[in-house]
Short mmCIF file of C-alpha atoms in Angstrom, two decimals:
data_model
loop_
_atom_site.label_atom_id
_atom_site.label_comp_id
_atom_site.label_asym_id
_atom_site.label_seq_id
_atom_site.Cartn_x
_atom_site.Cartn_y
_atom_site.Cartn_z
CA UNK A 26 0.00 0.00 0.00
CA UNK A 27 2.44 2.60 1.13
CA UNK A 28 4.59 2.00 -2.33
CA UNK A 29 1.77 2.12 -4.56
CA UNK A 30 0.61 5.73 -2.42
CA UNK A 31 4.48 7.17 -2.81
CA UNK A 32 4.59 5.76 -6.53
CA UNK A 33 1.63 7.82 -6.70
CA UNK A 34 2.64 10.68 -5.10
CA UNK A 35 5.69 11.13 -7.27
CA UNK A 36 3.36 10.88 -10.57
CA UNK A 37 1.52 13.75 -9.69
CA UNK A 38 3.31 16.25 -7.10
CA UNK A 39 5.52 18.00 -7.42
CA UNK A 40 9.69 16.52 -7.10
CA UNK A 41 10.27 19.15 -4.78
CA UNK A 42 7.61 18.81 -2.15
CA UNK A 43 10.53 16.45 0.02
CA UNK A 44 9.03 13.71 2.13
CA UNK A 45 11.36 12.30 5.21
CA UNK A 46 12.81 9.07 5.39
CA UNK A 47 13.74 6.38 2.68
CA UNK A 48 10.62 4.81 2.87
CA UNK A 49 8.31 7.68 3.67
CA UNK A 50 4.81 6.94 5.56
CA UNK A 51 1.28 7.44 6.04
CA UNK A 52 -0.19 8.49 9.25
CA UNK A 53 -3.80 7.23 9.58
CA UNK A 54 -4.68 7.42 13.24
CA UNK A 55 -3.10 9.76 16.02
CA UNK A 56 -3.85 10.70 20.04
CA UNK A 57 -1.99 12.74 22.33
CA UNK A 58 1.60 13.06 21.43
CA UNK A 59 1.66 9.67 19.73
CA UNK A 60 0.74 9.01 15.72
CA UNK A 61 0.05 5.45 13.71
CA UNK A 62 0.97 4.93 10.19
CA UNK A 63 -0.91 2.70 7.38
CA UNK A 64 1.21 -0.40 8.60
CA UNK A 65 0.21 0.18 12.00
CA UNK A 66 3.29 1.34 13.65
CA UNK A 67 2.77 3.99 16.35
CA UNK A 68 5.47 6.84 16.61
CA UNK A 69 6.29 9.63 19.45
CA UNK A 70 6.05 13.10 18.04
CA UNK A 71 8.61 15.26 18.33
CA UNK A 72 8.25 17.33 15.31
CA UNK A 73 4.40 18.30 15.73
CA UNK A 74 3.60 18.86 12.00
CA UNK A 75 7.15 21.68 11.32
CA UNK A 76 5.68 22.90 14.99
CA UNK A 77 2.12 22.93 14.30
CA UNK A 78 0.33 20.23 16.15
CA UNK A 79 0.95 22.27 18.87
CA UNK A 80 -1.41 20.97 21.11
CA UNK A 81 -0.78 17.08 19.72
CA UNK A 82 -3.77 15.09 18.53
CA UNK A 83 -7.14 14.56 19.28
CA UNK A 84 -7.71 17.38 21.92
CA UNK A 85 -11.54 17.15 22.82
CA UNK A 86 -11.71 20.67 23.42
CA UNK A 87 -10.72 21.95 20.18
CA UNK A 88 -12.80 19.12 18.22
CA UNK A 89 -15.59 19.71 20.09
CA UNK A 90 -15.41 24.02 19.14
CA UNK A 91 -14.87 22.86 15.47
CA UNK A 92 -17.65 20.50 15.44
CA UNK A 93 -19.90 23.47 17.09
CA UNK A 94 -19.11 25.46 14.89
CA UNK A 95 -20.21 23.51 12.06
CA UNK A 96 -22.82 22.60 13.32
CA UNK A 97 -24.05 26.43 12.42
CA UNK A 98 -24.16 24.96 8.68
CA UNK A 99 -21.43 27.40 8.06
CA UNK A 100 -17.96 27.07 7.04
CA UNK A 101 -17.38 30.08 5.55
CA UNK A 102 -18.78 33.82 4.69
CA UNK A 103 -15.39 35.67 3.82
CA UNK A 104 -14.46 38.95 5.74
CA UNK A 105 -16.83 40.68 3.36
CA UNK A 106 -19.13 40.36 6.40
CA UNK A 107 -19.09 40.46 10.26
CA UNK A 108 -17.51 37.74 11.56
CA UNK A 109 -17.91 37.57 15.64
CA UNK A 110 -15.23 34.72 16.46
CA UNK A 111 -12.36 36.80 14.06
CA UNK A 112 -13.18 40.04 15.78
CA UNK A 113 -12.88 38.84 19.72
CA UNK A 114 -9.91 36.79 18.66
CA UNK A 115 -8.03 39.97 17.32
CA UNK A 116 -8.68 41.72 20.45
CA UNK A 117 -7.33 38.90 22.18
CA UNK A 118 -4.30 38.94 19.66
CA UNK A 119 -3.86 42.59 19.58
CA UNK A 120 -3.58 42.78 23.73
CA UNK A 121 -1.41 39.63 23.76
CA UNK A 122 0.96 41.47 21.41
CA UNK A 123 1.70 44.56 23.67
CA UNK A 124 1.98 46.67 20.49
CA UNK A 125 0.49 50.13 21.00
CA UNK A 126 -3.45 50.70 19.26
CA UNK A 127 -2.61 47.28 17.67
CA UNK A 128 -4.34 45.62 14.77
CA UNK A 129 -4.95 42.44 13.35
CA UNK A 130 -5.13 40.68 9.74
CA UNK A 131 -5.80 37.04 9.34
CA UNK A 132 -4.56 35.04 6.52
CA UNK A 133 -3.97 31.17 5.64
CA UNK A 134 -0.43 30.48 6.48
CA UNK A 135 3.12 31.73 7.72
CA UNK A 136 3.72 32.43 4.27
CA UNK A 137 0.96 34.80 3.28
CA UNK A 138 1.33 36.48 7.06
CA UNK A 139 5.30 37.32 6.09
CA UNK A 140 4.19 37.93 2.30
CA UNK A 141 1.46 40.78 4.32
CA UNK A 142 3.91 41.99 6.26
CA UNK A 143 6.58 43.10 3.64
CA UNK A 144 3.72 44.21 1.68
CA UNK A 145 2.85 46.81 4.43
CA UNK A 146 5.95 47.45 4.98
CA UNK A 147 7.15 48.66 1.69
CA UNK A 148 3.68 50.76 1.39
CA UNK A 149 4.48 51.80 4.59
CA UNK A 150 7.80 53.01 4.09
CA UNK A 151 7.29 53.84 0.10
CA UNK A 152 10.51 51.45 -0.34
CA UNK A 153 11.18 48.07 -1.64
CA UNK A 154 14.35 48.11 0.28
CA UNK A 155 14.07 45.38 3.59
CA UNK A 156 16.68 43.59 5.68
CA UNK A 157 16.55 39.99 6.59
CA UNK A 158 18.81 37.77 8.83
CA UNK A 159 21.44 35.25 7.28
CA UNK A 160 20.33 31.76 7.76
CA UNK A 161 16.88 32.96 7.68
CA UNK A 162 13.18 31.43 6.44
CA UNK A 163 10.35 33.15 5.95
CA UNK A 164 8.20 30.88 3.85
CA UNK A 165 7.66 29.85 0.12
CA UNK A 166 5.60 32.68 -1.79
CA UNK A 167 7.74 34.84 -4.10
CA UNK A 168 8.22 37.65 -1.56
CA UNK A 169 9.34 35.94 0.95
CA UNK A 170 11.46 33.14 -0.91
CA UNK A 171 12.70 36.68 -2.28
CA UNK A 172 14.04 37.27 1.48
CA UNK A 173 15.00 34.07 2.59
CA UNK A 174 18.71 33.74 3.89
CA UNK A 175 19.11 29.67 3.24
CA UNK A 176 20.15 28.96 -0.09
CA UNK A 177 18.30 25.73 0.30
CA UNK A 178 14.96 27.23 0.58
CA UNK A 179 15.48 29.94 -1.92
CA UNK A 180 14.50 28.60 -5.35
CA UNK A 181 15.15 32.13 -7.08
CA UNK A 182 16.85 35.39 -7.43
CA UNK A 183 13.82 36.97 -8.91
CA UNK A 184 12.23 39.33 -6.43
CA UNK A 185 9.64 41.86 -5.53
CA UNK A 186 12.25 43.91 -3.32
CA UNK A 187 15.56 44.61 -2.94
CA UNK A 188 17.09 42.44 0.23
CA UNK A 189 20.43 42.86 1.91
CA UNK A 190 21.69 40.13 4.55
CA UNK A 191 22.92 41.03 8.42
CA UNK A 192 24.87 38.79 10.54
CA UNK A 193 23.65 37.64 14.33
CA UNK A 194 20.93 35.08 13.68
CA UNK A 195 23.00 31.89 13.30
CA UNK A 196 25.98 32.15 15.75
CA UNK A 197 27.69 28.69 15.62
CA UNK A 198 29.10 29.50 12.01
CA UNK A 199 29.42 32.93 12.21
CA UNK A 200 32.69 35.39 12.43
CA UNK A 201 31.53 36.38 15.54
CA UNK A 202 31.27 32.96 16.87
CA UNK A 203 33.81 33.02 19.90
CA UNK A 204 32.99 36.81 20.98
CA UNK A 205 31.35 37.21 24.38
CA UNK A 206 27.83 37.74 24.38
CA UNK A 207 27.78 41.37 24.68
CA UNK A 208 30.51 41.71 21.78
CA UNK A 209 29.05 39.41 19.32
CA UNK A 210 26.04 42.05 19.54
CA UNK A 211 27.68 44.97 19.10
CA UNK A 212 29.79 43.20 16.31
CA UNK A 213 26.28 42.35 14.67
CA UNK A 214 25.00 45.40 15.41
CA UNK A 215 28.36 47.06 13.64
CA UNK A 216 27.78 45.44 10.62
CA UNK A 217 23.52 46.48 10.73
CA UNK A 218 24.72 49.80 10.42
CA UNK A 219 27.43 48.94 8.08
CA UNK A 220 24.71 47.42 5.81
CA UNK A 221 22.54 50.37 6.14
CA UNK A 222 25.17 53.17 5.17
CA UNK A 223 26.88 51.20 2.37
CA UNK A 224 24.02 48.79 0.90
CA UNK A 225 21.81 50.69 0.61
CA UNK A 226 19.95 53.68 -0.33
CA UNK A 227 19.19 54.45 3.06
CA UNK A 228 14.72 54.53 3.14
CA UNK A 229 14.60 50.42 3.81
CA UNK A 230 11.18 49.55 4.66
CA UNK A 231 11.64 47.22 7.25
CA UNK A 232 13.82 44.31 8.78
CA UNK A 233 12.32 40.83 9.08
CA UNK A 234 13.86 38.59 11.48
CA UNK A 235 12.77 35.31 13.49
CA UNK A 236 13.80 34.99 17.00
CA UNK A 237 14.79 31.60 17.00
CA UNK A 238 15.19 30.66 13.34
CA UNK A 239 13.63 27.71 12.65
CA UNK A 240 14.30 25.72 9.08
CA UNK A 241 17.68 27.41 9.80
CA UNK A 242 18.59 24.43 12.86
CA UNK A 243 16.62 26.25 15.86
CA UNK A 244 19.34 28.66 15.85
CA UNK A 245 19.48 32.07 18.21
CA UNK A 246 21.34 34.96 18.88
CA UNK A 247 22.30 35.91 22.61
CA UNK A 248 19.23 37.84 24.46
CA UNK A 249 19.14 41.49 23.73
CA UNK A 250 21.08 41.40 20.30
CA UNK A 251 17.06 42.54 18.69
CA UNK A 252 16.66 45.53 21.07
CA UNK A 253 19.97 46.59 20.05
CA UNK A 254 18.79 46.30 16.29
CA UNK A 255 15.79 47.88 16.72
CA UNK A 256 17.65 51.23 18.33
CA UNK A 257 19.15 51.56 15.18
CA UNK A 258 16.29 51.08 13.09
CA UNK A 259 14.53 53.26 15.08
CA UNK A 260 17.16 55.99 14.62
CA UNK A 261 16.79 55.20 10.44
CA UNK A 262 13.15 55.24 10.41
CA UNK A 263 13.28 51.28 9.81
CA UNK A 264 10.07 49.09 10.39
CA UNK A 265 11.04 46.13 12.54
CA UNK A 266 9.25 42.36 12.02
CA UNK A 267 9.48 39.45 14.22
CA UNK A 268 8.25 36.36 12.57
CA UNK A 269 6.98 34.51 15.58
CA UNK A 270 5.62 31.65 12.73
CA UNK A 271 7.44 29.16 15.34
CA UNK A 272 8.64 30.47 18.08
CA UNK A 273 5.02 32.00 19.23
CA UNK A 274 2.40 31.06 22.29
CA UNK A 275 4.49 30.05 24.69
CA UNK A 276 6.69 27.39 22.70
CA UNK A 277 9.65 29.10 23.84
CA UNK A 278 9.14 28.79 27.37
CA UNK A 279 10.42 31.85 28.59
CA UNK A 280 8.07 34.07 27.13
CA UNK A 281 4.66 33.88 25.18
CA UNK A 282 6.04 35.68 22.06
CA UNK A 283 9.80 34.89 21.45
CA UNK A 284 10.95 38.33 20.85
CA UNK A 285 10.24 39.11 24.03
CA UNK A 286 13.32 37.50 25.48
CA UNK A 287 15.66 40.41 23.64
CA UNK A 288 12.88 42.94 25.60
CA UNK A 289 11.68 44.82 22.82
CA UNK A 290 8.29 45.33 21.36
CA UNK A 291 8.83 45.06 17.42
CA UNK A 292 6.57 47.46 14.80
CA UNK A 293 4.50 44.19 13.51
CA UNK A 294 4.45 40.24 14.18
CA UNK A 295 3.95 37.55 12.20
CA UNK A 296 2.11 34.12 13.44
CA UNK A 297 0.55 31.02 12.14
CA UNK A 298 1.14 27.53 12.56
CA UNK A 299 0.41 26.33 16.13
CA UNK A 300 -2.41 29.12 16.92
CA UNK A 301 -4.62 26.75 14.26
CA UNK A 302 -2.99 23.00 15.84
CA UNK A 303 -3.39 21.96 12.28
CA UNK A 304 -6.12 24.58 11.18
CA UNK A 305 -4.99 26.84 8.32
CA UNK A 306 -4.82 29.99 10.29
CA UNK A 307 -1.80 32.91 10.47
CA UNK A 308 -1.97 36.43 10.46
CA UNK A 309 -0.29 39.81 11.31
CA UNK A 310 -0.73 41.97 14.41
CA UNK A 311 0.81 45.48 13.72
CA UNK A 312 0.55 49.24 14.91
CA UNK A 313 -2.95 50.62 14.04
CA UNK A 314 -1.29 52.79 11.71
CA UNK A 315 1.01 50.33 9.83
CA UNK A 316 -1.65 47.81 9.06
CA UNK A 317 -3.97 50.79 8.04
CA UNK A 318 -1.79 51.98 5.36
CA UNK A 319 -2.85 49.68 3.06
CA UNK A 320 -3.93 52.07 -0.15
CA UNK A 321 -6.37 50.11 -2.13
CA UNK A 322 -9.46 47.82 -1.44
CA UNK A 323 -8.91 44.44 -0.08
CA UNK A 324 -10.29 41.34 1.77
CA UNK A 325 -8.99 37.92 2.89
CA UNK A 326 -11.50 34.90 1.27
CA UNK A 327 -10.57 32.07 3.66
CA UNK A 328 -8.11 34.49 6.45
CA UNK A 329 -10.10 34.28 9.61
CA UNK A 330 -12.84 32.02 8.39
CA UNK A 331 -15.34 30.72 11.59
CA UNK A 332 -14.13 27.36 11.23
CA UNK A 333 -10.51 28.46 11.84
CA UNK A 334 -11.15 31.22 14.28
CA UNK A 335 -13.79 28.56 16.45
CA UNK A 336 -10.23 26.14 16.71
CA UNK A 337 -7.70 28.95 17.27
CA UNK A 338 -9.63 30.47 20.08
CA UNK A 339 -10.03 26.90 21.61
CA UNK A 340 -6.17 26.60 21.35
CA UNK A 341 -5.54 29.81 22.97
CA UNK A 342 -8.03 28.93 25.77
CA UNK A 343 -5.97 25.03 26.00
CA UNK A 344 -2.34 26.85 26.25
CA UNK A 345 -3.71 29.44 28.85
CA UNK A 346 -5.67 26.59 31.22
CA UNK A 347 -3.49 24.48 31.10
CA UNK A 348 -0.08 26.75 31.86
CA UNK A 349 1.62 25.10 28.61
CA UNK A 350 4.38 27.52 28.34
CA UNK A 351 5.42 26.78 31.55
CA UNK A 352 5.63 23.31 30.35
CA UNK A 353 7.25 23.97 27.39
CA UNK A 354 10.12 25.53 30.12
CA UNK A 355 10.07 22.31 31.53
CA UNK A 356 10.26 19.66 29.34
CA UNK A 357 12.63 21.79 27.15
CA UNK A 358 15.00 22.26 30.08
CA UNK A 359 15.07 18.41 30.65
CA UNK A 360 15.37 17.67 26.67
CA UNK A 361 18.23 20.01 26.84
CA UNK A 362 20.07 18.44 29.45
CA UNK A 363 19.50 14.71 28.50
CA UNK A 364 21.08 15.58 25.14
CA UNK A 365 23.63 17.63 26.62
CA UNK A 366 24.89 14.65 28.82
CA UNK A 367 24.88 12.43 26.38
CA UNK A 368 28.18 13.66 24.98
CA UNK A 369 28.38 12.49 21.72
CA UNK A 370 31.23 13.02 19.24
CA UNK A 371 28.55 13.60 16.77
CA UNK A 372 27.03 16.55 18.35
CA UNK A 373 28.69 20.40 18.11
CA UNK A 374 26.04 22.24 19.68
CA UNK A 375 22.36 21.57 21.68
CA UNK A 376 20.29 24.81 21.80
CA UNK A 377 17.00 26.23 21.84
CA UNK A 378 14.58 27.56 24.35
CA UNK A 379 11.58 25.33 25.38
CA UNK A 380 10.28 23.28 22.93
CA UNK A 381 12.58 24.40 19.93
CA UNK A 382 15.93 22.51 20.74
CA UNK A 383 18.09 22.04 17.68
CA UNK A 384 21.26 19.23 17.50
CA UNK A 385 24.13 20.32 15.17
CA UNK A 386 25.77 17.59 13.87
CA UNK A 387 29.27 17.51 12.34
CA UNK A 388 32.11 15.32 11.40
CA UNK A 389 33.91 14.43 14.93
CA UNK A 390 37.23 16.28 15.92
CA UNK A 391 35.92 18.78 12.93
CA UNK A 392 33.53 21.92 12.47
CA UNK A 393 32.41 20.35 9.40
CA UNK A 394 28.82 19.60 8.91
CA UNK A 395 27.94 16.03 9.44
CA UNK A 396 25.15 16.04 6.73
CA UNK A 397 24.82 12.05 6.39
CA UNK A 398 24.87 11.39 10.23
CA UNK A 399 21.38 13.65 10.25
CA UNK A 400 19.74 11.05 7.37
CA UNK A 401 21.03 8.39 9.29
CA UNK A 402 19.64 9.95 12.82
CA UNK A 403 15.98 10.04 11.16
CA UNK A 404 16.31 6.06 10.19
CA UNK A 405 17.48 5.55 13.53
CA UNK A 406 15.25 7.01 15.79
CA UNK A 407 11.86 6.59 12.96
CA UNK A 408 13.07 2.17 14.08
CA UNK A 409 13.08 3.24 17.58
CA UNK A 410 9.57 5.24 17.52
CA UNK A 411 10.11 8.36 17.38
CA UNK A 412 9.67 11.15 14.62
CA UNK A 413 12.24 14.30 14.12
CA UNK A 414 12.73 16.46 12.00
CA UNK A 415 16.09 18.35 10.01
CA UNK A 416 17.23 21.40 8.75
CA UNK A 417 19.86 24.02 9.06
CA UNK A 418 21.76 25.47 6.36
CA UNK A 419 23.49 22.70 5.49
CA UNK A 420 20.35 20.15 6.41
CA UNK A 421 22.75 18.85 9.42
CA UNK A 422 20.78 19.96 12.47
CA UNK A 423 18.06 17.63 14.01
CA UNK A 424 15.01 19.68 14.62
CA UNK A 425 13.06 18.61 17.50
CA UNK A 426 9.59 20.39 18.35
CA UNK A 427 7.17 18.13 19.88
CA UNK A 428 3.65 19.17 21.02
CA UNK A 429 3.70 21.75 23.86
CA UNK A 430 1.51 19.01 25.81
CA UNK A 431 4.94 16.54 26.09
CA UNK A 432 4.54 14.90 29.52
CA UNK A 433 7.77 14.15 31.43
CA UNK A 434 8.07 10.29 30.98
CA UNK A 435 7.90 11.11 26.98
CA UNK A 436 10.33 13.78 27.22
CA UNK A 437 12.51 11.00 28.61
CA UNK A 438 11.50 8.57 26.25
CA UNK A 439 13.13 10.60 23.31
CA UNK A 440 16.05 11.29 25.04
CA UNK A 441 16.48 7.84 25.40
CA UNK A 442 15.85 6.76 21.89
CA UNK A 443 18.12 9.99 20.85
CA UNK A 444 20.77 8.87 22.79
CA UNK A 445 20.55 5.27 21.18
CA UNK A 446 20.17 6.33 17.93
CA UNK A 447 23.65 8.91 18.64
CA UNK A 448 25.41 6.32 19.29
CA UNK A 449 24.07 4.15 16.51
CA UNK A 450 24.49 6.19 13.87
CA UNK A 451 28.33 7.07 15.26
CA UNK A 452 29.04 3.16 15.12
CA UNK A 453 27.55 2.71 11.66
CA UNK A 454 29.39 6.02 9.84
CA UNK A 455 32.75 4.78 11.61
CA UNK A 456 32.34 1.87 10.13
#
C-alpha cells in the first residue's frame, strides 16, 4: 500500500515537495503526542507537524469548538461580512501582542502572514528596500522566498524587493562565533549599520527577522542582540518584524512571544502555525497605523474564516488553562540536558529555548557539517519510535519540536531513543 501511495505521489506532485525518510509513511490514526501509520506502527512526536500540532492530537476541546461550529451549517462567509469569532480573537491577539493601538489581519499560512507583512511594509515606508537575517526562512511565496537567507529554501533570485543580509541570527558559524555575548552584539549590530550606510539607499522599509530561526537548525542569537537592532532602526526610520511563525504562544518557554526575550516590542508580528494546531490559520498583528496603510481595497476569502477562528480560540483557551508555556520551560529544560549529557562526538552544539531545541551535527574532531549522520539519525530514531525532524543550512541539524503538551516520561523517552540512535548512527558512519 504505502509504495503504490508514494509511486503515486511522485506521478503527480511535485519533485520538490521532500518527504522524510527512505521509505516515507502514512499516518492514519493519532492521540496525544503519539501518531500510527498505514502499517500500523505507532510513533512519538517530536516534530508536531514543522511545529504545528501544537497541542498534539485529538484534543476534545478543540474538536468539540470545530464540530460546534459547524454545526451552524457554516464554514465560511469571507471577511466581506461580520464575523464575531475573528473580531474577539483579534482583540485577544492585539492585547497579547503589547503593540500600542494594535491591529490584526488574518490570513492562511506563515507564508501569506510574512508575504502581508513586507507588503505593508514597503507601502508603509514607500521602499522596496528590507533587511533579513542570514540563515533565515520566511516561507515559500515569491516575496518571501525573495528574502529568505538559506540557499536551500530559496528557489530564485527573482524578487519583488531589494534584500540585503545582516549577521547575528546563526551564531555557531558565524565570524563572531567566539565573541562574548555582549561583543558578538555589538559586532552584529556594527555590521547592521554597516549594511545600512553602504548597501543601501538608506529609506529600507523594514527588517524581518525570526527569534529563533527555525528551518535554519533552531538557531538564536544571545538575548538582547534585537533591542539593540531595533535602536538603530529606530534611529533610520526602519520598520522592525518578528516572525513569531514558530517560536510564538508560549513554545519558547520563557516568554509567550519569542521576541520578548531580547525585551523589545517590534513594529508588527507575524504568526501562524500552532495558533490553528493543524487549522490553516496565520496572520499579522501590527501598529494601528502600519496595518492601516494599506492604499487600495482588499479582503482575505478564507483568512479568519469561523471554522478556523472557532479552533484557534479553543487553542488559545488550552495553552492558557493548562499553563503550557510553563511546560514547554520544563520539558525543554530536561530535553536540553538529556542531550547535553549524552556527549556524543557527533554533536557540536544543543540549543534552543523550550520546545525548539536544535542538535548540530558535524564530522567528529571537525567543524564540518555532518550532513549524512542527520539522514542516518531520522532512520534511527523513525526504528526506535520516534519522529524528528532536520534542517539548518546545510540540512545537518536535528530539529526537534514536539507538542507543547509533552509529559515528562515522553520527554525521557526521546532522550532515550536519541541517545541510542547517537550512538548508533556514530558506530555505523565509523564503520
Amino acid at each position: 500500500m504505502t509504495d503504490e501511495l508514494l509511486a503515486r505521489h511522485r506521478a503527480v506532485m511535485p519533485s520538490w515537495m521532500s518527504l522524510l525518510y527512505e521509505e516515507p509513511i502514512e499516518i492514519v490514526h493519532a492521540h496525544d503526542r503519539r501518531m500510527t501509520d498505514s502499517q500500523g506502527r505507532t510513533y512519538l512526536d517530536f516534530f508536531a507537524g514543522v511545529l504545528t500540532n501544537s497541542m498534539g492530537y485529538d484534543v476534545a476541546e478543540i474538536g468539540d469548538a470545530v464540530r460546534k461550529q459547524l454545526d451552524t451549517g457554516i464554514l465560511h462567509t469571507s471577511t466581506l461580512y461580520l464575523i464575531r469569532s475573528q473580531v474577539e480573537l483579534a482583540e485577544r491577539i492585539a492585547k497579547l501582542s503589547n503593540i500600542p493601538d494594535a491591529k490584526v489581519f488574518f490570513t492562511n499560512s506563515g507564508s501569506e502572514a510574512n508575504d502581508t507583512a513586507l507588503m505593508l511594509a514597503t507601502q508603509y515606508r514607500r521602499s522596496n528596500q528590507v533587511l533579513a537575517m542570514r540563515n533565515s526562512y520566511h516561507g515559500r511565496s515569491f516575496g518571501t522566498v525573495a528574502i529568505t537567507g538559506n540557499r536551500g529554501w530559496s528557489a530564485s533570485s527573482l524578487s519583488p524587493v531589494k534584500v540585503n543580509y545582516v549577521h547575528g541570527g546563526y551564531r555557531y558559524r558565524s565570524p563572531f562565533r567566539d565573541l562574548p555575548d555582549a561583543a558578538y552584539i555589538d559586532a552584529c549590530v556594527a555590521d547592521l549599520v554597516d549594511v545600512l550606510d553602504t548597501a543601501t539607499a538608506g529609506d529600507v522599509a523594514c527588517l524581518i527577522a525570526e527569534p529563533i530561526q527555525g528551518v535554519g537548525g533552531f538557531s538564536l542569537p544571545p538575548d538582547g542582540l534585537f533591542r539593540a537592532m531595533k535602536e538603530v532602526l529606530d534611529a533610520y526610520g526602519v520598520l522592525f518584524i518578528s516572525d513569531e511563525v514558530q517560536t510564538g504562544w508560549g513554545r519558547t518557554g520563557e516568554h509567550f512571544w519569542g521576541i520578548e526575550a531580547h525585551g523589545v516590542t517590534p513594529d508588527m508580528m507575524t504568526f501562524a502555525k500552532g495558533l490553528g494546531n493543524g487549522l490553516a490559520v496565520g496572520g499579522v498583528v501590527a501598529r494601528g497605523d502600519v496595518l492601516d496603510c494599506f492604499q487600495a481595497q482588499s479582503f482575505s476569502t478564507f483568512g479568519g474564516n469561523p471554522v478556523s477562528m472557532a479552533g484557534a480560540t479553543a487553542v488559545l483557551d488550552y495553552i492558557k488553562d493548562h499553563d503550557l508555556q510553563a511546560n514547554c520551560a520544563a520539558r525543554g529544560a530536561q530535553l536540553l540536558a538529556g542531550l547535553r549529557a549524552a556527549d556524543s562526538p557527533l554533536v557540536a552544539e544543543v540549543r534552543g529555548k523550550g520546545l525548539m531545541i536544535g542538535v548540530e551535527l558535524i564530522k567528529p574532531g571537525t567543524t564540518e557539517p555532518n550532513v549524512p549522520a542527520a539522514a542516518r539519525m531520522l532512520e534511527e530514531t523513525k526504528k526506535r519510535g520516534l519522529l524528528i525532524g532536520k534542517g539548518g543550512l546545510h540540512g545537518n541539524v536535528l530539529r526537534l519540536g514536539p507538542p507543547m503538551t509533552l509529559t515528562a516520561d515522553e520527554a525521557q523517552e526521546g532522550v532515550d531513543i536519541l541517545v541510542d540512535a547517537l550512538a548508533a548512527t556514530h558506530e555505523a558512519l565509523a564503520g
